[in-house]
Structures are given as C-alpha cells and as structure tokens.
Coordinates of C-alpha atoms in Angstrom, one line a residue:
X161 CA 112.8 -17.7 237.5
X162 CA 112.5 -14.6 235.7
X163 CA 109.7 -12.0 236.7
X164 CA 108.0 -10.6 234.0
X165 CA 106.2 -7.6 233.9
X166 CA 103.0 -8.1 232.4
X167 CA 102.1 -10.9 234.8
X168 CA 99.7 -8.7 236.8
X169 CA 101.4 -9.8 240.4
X170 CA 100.1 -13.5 239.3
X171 CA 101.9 -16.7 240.6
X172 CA 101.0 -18.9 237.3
X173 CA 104.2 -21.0 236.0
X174 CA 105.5 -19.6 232.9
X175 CA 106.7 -22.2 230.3
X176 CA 110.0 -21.2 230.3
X177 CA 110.4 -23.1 226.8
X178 CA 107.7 -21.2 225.7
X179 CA 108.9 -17.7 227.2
X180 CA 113.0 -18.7 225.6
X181 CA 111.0 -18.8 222.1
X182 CA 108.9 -15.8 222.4
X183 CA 112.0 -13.7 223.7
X184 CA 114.6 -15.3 221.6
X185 CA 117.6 -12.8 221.3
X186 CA 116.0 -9.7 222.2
X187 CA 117.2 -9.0 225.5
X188 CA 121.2 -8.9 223.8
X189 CA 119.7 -6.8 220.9
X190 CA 118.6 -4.5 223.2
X191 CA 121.9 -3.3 224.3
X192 CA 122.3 -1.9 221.0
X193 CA 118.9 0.3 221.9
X194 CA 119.1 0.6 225.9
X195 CA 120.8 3.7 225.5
X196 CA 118.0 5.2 223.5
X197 CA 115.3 3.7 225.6
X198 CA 116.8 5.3 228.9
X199 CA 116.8 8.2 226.9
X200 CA 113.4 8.0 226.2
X201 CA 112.5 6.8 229.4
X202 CA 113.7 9.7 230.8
X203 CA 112.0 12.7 228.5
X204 CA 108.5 10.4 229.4
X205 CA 108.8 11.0 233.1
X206 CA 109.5 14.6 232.5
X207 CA 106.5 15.0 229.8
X208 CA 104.6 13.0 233.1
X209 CA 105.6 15.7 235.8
X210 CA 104.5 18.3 232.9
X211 CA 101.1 17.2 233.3
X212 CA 100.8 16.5 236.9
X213 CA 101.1 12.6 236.9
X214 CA 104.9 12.8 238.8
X215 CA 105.5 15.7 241.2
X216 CA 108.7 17.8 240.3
X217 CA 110.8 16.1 243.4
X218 CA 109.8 12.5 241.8
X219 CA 110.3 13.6 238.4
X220 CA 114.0 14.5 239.4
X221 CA 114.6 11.7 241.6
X222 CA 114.2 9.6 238.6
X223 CA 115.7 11.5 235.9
X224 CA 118.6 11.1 238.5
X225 CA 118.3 7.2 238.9
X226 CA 117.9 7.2 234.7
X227 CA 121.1 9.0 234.4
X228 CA 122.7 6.9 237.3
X229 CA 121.8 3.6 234.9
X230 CA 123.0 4.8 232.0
X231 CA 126.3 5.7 233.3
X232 CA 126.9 2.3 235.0
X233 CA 125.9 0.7 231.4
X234 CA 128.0 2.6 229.6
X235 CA 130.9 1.8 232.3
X236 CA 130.2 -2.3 232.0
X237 CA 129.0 -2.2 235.6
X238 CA 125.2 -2.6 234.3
X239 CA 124.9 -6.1 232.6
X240 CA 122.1 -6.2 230.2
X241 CA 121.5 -10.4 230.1
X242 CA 119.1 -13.0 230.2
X243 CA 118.0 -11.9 233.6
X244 CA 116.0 -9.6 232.5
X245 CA 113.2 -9.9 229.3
X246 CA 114.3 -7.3 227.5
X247 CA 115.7 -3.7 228.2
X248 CA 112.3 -2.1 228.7
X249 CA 111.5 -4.5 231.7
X250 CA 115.5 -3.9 233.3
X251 CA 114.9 -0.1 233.6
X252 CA 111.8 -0.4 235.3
X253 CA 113.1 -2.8 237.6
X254 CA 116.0 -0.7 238.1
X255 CA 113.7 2.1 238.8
X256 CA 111.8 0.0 241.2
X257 CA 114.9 -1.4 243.1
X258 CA 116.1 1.7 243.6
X259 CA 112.7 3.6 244.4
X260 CA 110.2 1.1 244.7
X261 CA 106.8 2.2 244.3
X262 CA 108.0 5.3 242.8
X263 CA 109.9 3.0 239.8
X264 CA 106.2 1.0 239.0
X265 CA 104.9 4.8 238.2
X266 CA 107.4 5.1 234.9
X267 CA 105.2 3.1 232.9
X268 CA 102.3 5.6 233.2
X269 CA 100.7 6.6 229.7
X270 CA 102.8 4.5 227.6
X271 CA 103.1 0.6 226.0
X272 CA 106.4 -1.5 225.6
X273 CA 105.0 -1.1 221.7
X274 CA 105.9 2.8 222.0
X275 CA 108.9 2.3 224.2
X276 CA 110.7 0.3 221.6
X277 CA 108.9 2.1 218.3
X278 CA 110.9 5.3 220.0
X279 CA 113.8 3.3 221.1
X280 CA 114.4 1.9 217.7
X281 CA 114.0 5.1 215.9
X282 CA 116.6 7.0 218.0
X283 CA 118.7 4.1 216.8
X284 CA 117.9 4.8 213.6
X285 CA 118.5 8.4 213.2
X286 CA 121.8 7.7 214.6
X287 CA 122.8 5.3 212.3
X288 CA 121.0 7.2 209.5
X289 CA 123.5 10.2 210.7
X290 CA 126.2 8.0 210.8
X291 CA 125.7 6.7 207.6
X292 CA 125.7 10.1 205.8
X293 CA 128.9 10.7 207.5
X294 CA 130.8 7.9 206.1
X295 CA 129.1 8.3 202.6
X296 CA 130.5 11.8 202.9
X297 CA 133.8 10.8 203.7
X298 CA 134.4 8.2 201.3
X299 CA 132.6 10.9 198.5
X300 CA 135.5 13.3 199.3
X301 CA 138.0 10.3 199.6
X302 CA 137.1 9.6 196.4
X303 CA 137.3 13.2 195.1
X304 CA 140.4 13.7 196.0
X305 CA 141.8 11.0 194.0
X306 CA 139.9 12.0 190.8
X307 CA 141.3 15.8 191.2
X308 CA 144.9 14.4 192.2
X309 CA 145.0 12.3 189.4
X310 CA 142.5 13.5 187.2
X311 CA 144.0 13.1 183.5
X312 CA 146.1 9.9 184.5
X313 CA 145.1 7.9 181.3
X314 CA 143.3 4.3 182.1
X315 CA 141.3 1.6 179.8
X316 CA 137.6 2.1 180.0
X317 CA 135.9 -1.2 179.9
X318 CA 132.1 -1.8 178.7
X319 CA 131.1 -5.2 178.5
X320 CA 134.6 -5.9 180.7
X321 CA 136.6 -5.3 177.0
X322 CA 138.4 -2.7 176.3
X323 CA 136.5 0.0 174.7
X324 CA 137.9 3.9 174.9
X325 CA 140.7 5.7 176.8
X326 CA 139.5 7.0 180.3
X327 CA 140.9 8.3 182.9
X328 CA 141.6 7.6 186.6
X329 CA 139.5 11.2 187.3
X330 CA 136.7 9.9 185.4
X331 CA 136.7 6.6 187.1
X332 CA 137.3 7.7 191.1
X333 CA 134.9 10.6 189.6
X334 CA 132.3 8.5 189.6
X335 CA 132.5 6.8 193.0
X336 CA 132.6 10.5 194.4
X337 CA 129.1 11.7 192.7
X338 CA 127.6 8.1 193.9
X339 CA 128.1 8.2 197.7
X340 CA 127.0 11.8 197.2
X341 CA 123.7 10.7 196.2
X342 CA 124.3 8.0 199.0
X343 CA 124.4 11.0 201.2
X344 CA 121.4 12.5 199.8
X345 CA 119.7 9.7 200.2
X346 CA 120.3 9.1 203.8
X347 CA 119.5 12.2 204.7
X348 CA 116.3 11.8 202.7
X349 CA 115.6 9.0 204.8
X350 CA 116.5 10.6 208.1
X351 CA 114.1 13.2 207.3
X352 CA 110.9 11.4 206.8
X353 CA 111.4 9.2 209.7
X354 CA 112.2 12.2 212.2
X355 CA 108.7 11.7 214.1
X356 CA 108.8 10.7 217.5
X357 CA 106.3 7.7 218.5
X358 CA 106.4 8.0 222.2
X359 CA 103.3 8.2 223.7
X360 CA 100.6 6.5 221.5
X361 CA 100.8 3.6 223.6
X362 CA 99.6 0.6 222.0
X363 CA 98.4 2.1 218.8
X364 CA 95.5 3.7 220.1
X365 CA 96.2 6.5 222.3
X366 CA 95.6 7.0 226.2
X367 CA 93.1 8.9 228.2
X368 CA 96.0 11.5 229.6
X369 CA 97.1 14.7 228.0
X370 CA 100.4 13.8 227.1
X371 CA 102.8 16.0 226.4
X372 CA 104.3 14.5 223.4
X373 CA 105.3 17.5 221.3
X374 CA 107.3 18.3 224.7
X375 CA 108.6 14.8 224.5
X376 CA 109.6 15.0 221.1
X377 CA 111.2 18.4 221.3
X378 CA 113.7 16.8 224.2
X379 CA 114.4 13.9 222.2
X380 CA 115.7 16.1 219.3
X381 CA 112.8 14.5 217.3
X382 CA 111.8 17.0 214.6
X383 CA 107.8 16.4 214.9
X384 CA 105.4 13.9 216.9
X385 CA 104.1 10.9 214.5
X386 CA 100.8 11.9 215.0
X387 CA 98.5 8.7 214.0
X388 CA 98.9 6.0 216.8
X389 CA 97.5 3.4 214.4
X390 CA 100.2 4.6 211.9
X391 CA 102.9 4.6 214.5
X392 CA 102.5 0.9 214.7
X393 CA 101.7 0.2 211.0
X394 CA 105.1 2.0 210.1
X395 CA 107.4 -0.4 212.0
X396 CA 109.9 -2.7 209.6
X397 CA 108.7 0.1 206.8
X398 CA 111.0 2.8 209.0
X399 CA 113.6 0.5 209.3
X400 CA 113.0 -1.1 205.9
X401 CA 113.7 2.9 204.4
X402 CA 117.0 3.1 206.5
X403 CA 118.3 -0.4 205.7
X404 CA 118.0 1.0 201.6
X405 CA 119.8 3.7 202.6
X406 CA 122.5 1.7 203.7
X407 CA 122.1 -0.8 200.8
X408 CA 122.3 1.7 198.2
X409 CA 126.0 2.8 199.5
X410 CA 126.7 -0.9 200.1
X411 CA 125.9 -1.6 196.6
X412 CA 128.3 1.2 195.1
X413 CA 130.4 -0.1 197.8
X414 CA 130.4 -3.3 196.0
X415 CA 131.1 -2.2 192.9
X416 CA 134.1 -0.4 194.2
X417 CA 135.4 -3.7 195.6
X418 CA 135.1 -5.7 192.0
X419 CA 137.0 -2.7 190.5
X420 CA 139.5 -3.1 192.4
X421 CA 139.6 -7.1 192.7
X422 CA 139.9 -6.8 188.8
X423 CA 142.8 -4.0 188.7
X424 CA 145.1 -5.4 191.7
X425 CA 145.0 -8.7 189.5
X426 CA 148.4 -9.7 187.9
X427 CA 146.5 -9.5 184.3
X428 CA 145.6 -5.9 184.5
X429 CA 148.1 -4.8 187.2
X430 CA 146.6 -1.0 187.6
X431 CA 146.3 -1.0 191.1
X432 CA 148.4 -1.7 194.4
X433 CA 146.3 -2.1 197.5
X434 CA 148.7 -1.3 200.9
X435 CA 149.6 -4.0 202.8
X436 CA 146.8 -3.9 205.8
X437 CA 144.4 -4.6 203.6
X438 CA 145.9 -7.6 201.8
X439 CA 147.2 -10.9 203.7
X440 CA 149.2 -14.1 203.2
X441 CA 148.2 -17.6 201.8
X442 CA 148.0 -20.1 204.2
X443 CA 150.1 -22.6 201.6
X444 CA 151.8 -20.2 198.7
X445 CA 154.2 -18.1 200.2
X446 CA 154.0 -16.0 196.7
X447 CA 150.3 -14.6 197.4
X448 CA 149.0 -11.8 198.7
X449 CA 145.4 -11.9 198.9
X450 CA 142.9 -8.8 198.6
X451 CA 140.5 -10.3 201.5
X452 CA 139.4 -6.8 203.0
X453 CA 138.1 -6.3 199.5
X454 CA 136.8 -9.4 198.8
X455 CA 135.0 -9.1 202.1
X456 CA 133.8 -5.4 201.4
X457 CA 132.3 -6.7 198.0
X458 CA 130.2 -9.7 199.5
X459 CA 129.2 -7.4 202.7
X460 CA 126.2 -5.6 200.8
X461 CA 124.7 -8.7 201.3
X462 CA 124.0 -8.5 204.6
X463 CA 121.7 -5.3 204.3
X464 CA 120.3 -6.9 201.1
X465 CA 118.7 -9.5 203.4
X466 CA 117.6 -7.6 206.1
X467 CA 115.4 -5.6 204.0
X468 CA 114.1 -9.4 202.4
X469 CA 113.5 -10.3 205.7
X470 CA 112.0 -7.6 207.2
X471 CA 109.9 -7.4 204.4
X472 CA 108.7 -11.0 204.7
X473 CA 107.7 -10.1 208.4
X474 CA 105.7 -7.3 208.1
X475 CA 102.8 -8.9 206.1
X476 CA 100.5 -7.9 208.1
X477 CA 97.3 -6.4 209.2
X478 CA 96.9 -3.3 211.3
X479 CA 98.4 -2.3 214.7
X480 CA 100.7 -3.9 216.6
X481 CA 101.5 -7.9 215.9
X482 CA 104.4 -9.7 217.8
X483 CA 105.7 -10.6 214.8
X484 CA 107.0 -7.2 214.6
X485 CA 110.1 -8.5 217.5
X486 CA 111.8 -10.1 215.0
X487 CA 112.7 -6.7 212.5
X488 CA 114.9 -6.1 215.5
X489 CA 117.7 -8.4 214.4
X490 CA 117.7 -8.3 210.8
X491 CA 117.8 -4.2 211.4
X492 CA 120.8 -3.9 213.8
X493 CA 122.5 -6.7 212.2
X494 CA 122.1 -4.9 208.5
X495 CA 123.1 -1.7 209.9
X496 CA 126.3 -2.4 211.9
X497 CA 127.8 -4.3 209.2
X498 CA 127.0 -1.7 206.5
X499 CA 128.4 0.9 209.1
X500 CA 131.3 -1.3 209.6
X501 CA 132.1 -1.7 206.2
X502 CA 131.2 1.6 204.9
X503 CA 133.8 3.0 207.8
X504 CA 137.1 1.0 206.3
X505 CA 136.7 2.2 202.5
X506 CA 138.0 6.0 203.1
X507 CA 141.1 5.0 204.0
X508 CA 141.3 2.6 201.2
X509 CA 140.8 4.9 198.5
X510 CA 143.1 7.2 199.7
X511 CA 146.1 4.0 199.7
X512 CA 145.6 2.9 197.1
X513 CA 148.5 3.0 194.3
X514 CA 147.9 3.4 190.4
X515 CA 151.0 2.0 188.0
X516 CA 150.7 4.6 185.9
X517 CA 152.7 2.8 183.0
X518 CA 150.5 -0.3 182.9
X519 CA 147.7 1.9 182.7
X520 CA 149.0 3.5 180.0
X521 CA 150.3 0.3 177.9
X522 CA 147.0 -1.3 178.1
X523 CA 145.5 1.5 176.2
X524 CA 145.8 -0.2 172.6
X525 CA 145.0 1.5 169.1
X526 CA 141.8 -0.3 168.3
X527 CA 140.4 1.9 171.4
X528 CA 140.8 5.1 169.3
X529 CA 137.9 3.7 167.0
X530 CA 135.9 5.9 168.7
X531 CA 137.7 9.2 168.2
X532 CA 138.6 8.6 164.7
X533 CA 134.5 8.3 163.5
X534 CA 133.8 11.5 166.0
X535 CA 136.1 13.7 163.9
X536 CA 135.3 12.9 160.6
X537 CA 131.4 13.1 161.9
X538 CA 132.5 17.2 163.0
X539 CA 133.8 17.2 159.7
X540 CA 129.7 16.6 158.5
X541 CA 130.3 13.2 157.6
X542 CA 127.3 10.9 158.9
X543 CA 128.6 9.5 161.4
X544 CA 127.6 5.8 160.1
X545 CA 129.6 6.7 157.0
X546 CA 132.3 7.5 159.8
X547 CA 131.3 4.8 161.9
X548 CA 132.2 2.0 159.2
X549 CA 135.4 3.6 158.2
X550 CA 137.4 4.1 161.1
X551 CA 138.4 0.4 161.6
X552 CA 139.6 1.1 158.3
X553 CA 141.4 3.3 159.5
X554 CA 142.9 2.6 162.6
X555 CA 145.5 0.2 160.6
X556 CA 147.3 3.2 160.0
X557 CA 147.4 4.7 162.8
X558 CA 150.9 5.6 164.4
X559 CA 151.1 5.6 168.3
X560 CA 147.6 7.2 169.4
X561 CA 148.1 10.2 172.1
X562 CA 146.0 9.1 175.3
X563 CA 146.5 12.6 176.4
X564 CA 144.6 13.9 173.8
X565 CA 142.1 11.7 173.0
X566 CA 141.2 12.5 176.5
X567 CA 141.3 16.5 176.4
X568 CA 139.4 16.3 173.2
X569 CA 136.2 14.5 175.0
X570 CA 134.7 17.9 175.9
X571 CA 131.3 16.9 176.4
X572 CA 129.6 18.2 180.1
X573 CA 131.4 15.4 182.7
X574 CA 133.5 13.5 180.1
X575 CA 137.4 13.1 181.1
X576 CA 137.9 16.5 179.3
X577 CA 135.4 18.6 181.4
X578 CA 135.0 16.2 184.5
X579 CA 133.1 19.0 186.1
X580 CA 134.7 18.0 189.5
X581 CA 134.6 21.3 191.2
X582 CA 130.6 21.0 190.7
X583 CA 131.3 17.7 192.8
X584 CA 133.2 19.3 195.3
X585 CA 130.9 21.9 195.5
X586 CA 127.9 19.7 195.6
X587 CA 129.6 17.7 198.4
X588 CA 130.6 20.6 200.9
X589 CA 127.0 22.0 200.7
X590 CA 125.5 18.4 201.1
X591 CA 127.7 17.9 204.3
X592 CA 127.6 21.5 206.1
X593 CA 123.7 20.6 206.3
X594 CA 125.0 17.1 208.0
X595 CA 127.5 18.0 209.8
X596 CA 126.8 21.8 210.6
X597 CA 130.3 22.9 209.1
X598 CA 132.0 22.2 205.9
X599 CA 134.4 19.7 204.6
X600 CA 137.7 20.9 204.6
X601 CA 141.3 18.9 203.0

C-alpha cells in the first residue's frame, strides 16, 4: 500500500478506489514537471538555511541529495510510477530515505499547492520560450521563401475563386509577419506570468520570513507573485494564457496546412511537398498522400480544447479547490503537441517546391478586372464608372503580363512593395530579445 503524506503517521485504511480516482494520472504527468519541482525544491531549502530554519551543513547536504535525484531521473535510473502519489511526495521520500529526519524538514514553510503552482510555471516558461523559438523559426522559414521567390507570379483566391494575380512573396509573406506576431505574443505571455509562487503556501501565507524574492531570484523568476490568494486564483488562467499562445500559432499553423492541402492537389498543382512528408495508399499504388499535413492542419485542435477544458474547470470560487488537478493534463497535453507540431513546419516550408509554370497558367484574363478599373480610376475616372467597364473590357484584352500587374501594385505591403526587409527587420529584433543573439541565414 502506498504511504501518503498527509496522513499525519495515522494507520486508517485508505480506499484505494477512492485514492486511484482522486490521483488519476497525476503521478505520470508529473514527470513532465519533476524536473522543475526538484528545481524548486532545491532553491526552497536554500531560501530555508537563509533564514535559519536548515543549518548551512543541512542545507548542502540536501541540495546534494536534490542534485543526486535529478541526475538519476534524467539517466532513467529514478522511476517516477504509481509508487508514489505524485512527484512532490517521491522527493520527499527520497529526501527522507536518504537522510531521514533531515528529508521530513524540506516541507517547512510551503504547501503541495505552491510546490506544483511553481512547478507548473517553470514548465510554462519553458514551453512559453520554446514556443517563441519555433514561431521564430518558422517566421524566418517563411521569409526566406517570400524574398527567394518573391515576384514568382501565383492566383490569389478570395472566396476560394480566383480573383487577382499574387505572388508566392505575398503569400509566404504573410505566414512570416503571422508567427511573428505569434512570437510577440508568446513572449507577451511569458512576461506576465514571470512571477514566482513559491512560498505562499496554501493561499494564505506562513508565519516564517521567507525568503521568496531570494527564491525567485534563483529560479530565474523575474518577480515574486505577491498575493497568496491570487497565486491560487491564477491557476488554469496562467496556463489558460500560455495554451492561447500556442493556439494562436497552431491556428496559422492550420491555415498553412489547408494552403497547402489545396495547392499539392492534382487540380491546382502549385506545390510539391518532399517525399518525408507524404506516404503511400494502403490500396492505390498511384497515391501519395499529404498525411504530415493533414495531421498538422487537425493538430490545432488539441490546444483548442485544452483551453475549453481548462476553462470549464476553473469555475470556481477563491483559493485553492482540488478541481484545480485536472488543468494538469489538458495543459501538458495541449502544449507538447502544439510544440510538436509547431517543431516539423520549418523544415517544411523550406522543401517545399513551387511549379512555377502552373502557377503561372492558372492566372487567367478575367483576373486583370481589377487592374484595368484601377487605371482608368488614376486617369480621374470614378472608379464605379471604371468599375462597370472593365469586364467590358477585358474581352479584348491580349495575353495580360503577370509581371506587371504585380510591379504596378505599389501600395505599402502589396506584391509590388512587399516591405519584406521591415519583416526581416522586425523578426531579428523580436528574436535577439528571445534568444539573446540575432537570427542569421
């Protein structure tokens, strides 16, 4: 049977029924977080011996035992499993098997509510970081491709018909300036959640003088969260914020993916995906099947309902409810395959193959429409007059020039001022600040 913690050295019988519901999956989540948690663990004891709780020799000893578990998880020799009730209880028992007594003092001044609010948010600023990574990366995949083939001429649909000649810069244009904001946005996130939790306990505090600025500080935390009724309140809203974050990139994500499950199609024929990314029909030897895409295009669902979920859970009232247990899984299980997904699309973009001459033929004269009732309306012809007169028009029409229908479209962005070294610009200075240097090709 299981010891738990919080029995108090009682020998009452624990339903284990009852104790399989209550702990569900959340000692396997918690390998995703032990990591963190150690960490945390350990800065606690230190903040302890700060205030004269641990003497200096204890403090080390168990900063030593902390780093002595971490190593053997991170080696497979530490098996976080249904022995234990979740991660919090296996380090103390760790601590205690190794230094008895000593171990039962870790727990001192703090709550398993704090342990996993700091736990979880360590997790979070690591994905959150992670996440502006990849946006970053696929911005600058996507860059590229715009500046490579930046006046490559290419239908531009609204309504999916065809409606104006555009451009391959224009399009992969776009996808670079969205997972910029996507980058923006993460960081954005990463930001306001940079408060450490540690050491407010249960929601209300302890009657120690904690050193949780010092604390914070080694955690890398930018500032303490300072209300401990807040600290509580703000769990599944934190990880609510980060899942958006990586639901906004999953949803340009998945518009990427129907782009490109339209153009690889034998009807339009504008795109070639490279081979790992495609596979075989079981039954029609003739196929190949765009699955990673396919796959990338349904995966923004999976953050989509983690934030649903989460948000279903968290109606509540103040301070600390164990309903709050089950954000853990919707949250990891959000973020990795977001992360996972997000991590595959670089790569993509930069394989991926334009036929330039079915680009081109599917640009038909009807598309010109456009053009031809812009000119005349420079010419100070209202541009309803000019509007109602190019289909007119565009019967006698010879062979349009795609070329220069697209250097004519001047305007600020447009595919003949695509502004992409503003992009590129806008892209190095948004990642130096994440990753401390600048992009380079």
């Amino acid at each position: 049977m299981k010891n738990y913690i919080w029995q108090a050295g009682t020998d009452d019988n624990v339903d284990s029924t009852i104790m399989e519901f209550m702990a569900g999956e959340d000692v396997l989540l918690d390998r995703e977080l032990f990591v963190f948690d150690i960490r945390a663990t350990s800065a606690h004891v230190a903040g302890l011996a700060r205030i004269g709780i641990l003497k200096k020799k204890e403090s080390r000893q168990l900063r030593s035992l902390l780093n002595d578990l971490l190593e053997e998880f991170e080696r497979g020799e530490f098996i976080l499993d249904q022995r234990y009730e979740d991660g919090h209880s296996a380090i103390e028992m760790y601590l205690t098997e190794k230094a008895g007594d000593l171990g039962g003092k870790v727990h001192t001044g703090r709550s398993r509510n704090d342990q996993v609010a700091v736990a979880t948010r360590l997790y979070l600023k690591d994905s959150l970081h992670h996440l502006a990574e990849l946006c970053g990366r696929i911005a600058l995949a996507c860059l590229r491709r715009a500046e490579r083939q930046a006046d490559l001429p290419m239908p531009g649909y609204t309504h999916l018909q065809r409606a104006v000649p555009s451009s391959v810069g224009l399009w992969m244009g776009g996808f670079a300036e969205a997972f910029i904001d996507n980058l923006v946005f993460a960081r954005k996130v990463l930001q306001l959640i940079d408060c450490s939790p540690l050491g407010t306990a249960a929601g209300y505090g302890v009657n120690l003088p904690l050193d949780r600025v010092g604390v914070s500080r080694e955690l890398g935390f930018e500032r303490i969260q300072v209300n401990p009724m807040y600290t509580q309140n703000s769990r599944g809203k934190f990880e609510i914020m980060a899942l958006q974050a990586a639901l906004h990139a999953m949803q340009d994500v998945r518009r990427l993916a129907w782009d490109l499950s339209l153009f690889t199609t034998s009807e339009f024929n504008f795109i070639s995906l490279p081979d790992q990314y495609t596979t075989g029909s079981s039954i029609m030897p003739n196929k190949a099947n765009p699955d990673v895409v396919e796959l990338l295009r349904g995966r923004a669902a999976t953050p989509e309902a983690a934030v649903a979920e989460i948000q279903a859970v968290i109606s509540l009232p103040s301070g600390y409810q164990r309903d709050l247990q089950l954000t853990k899984a919707p949250l990891i299980r959000g973020m990795q395959a977001s992360l996972q997904a997000l991590a595959i699309v670089p790569a993509l973009v930069k394989g991926l193959e334009f036929n330039e001459q079915a680009m081109r033929e599917a640009i038909s004269v009807e598309m010109f429409a456009t053009d031809l009732a812009l000119e005349q309306a420079a010419k100070g012809v209202p541009f309803r007059t000019a509007y109602l007169d190019a289909k007119k028009k565009l019967a006698a029409m010879d062979a349009p020039d795609a070329a220069a229908s697209l250097a004519q479209r001047v305007s600020p962005g447009a595919t003949g001022d695509l502004l992409l070294d503003h992009l590129r610009h806008r892209l190095e200075k948004e990642m130096s600040a994440t990753e401390g240097h600048p992009i380079t090709d």
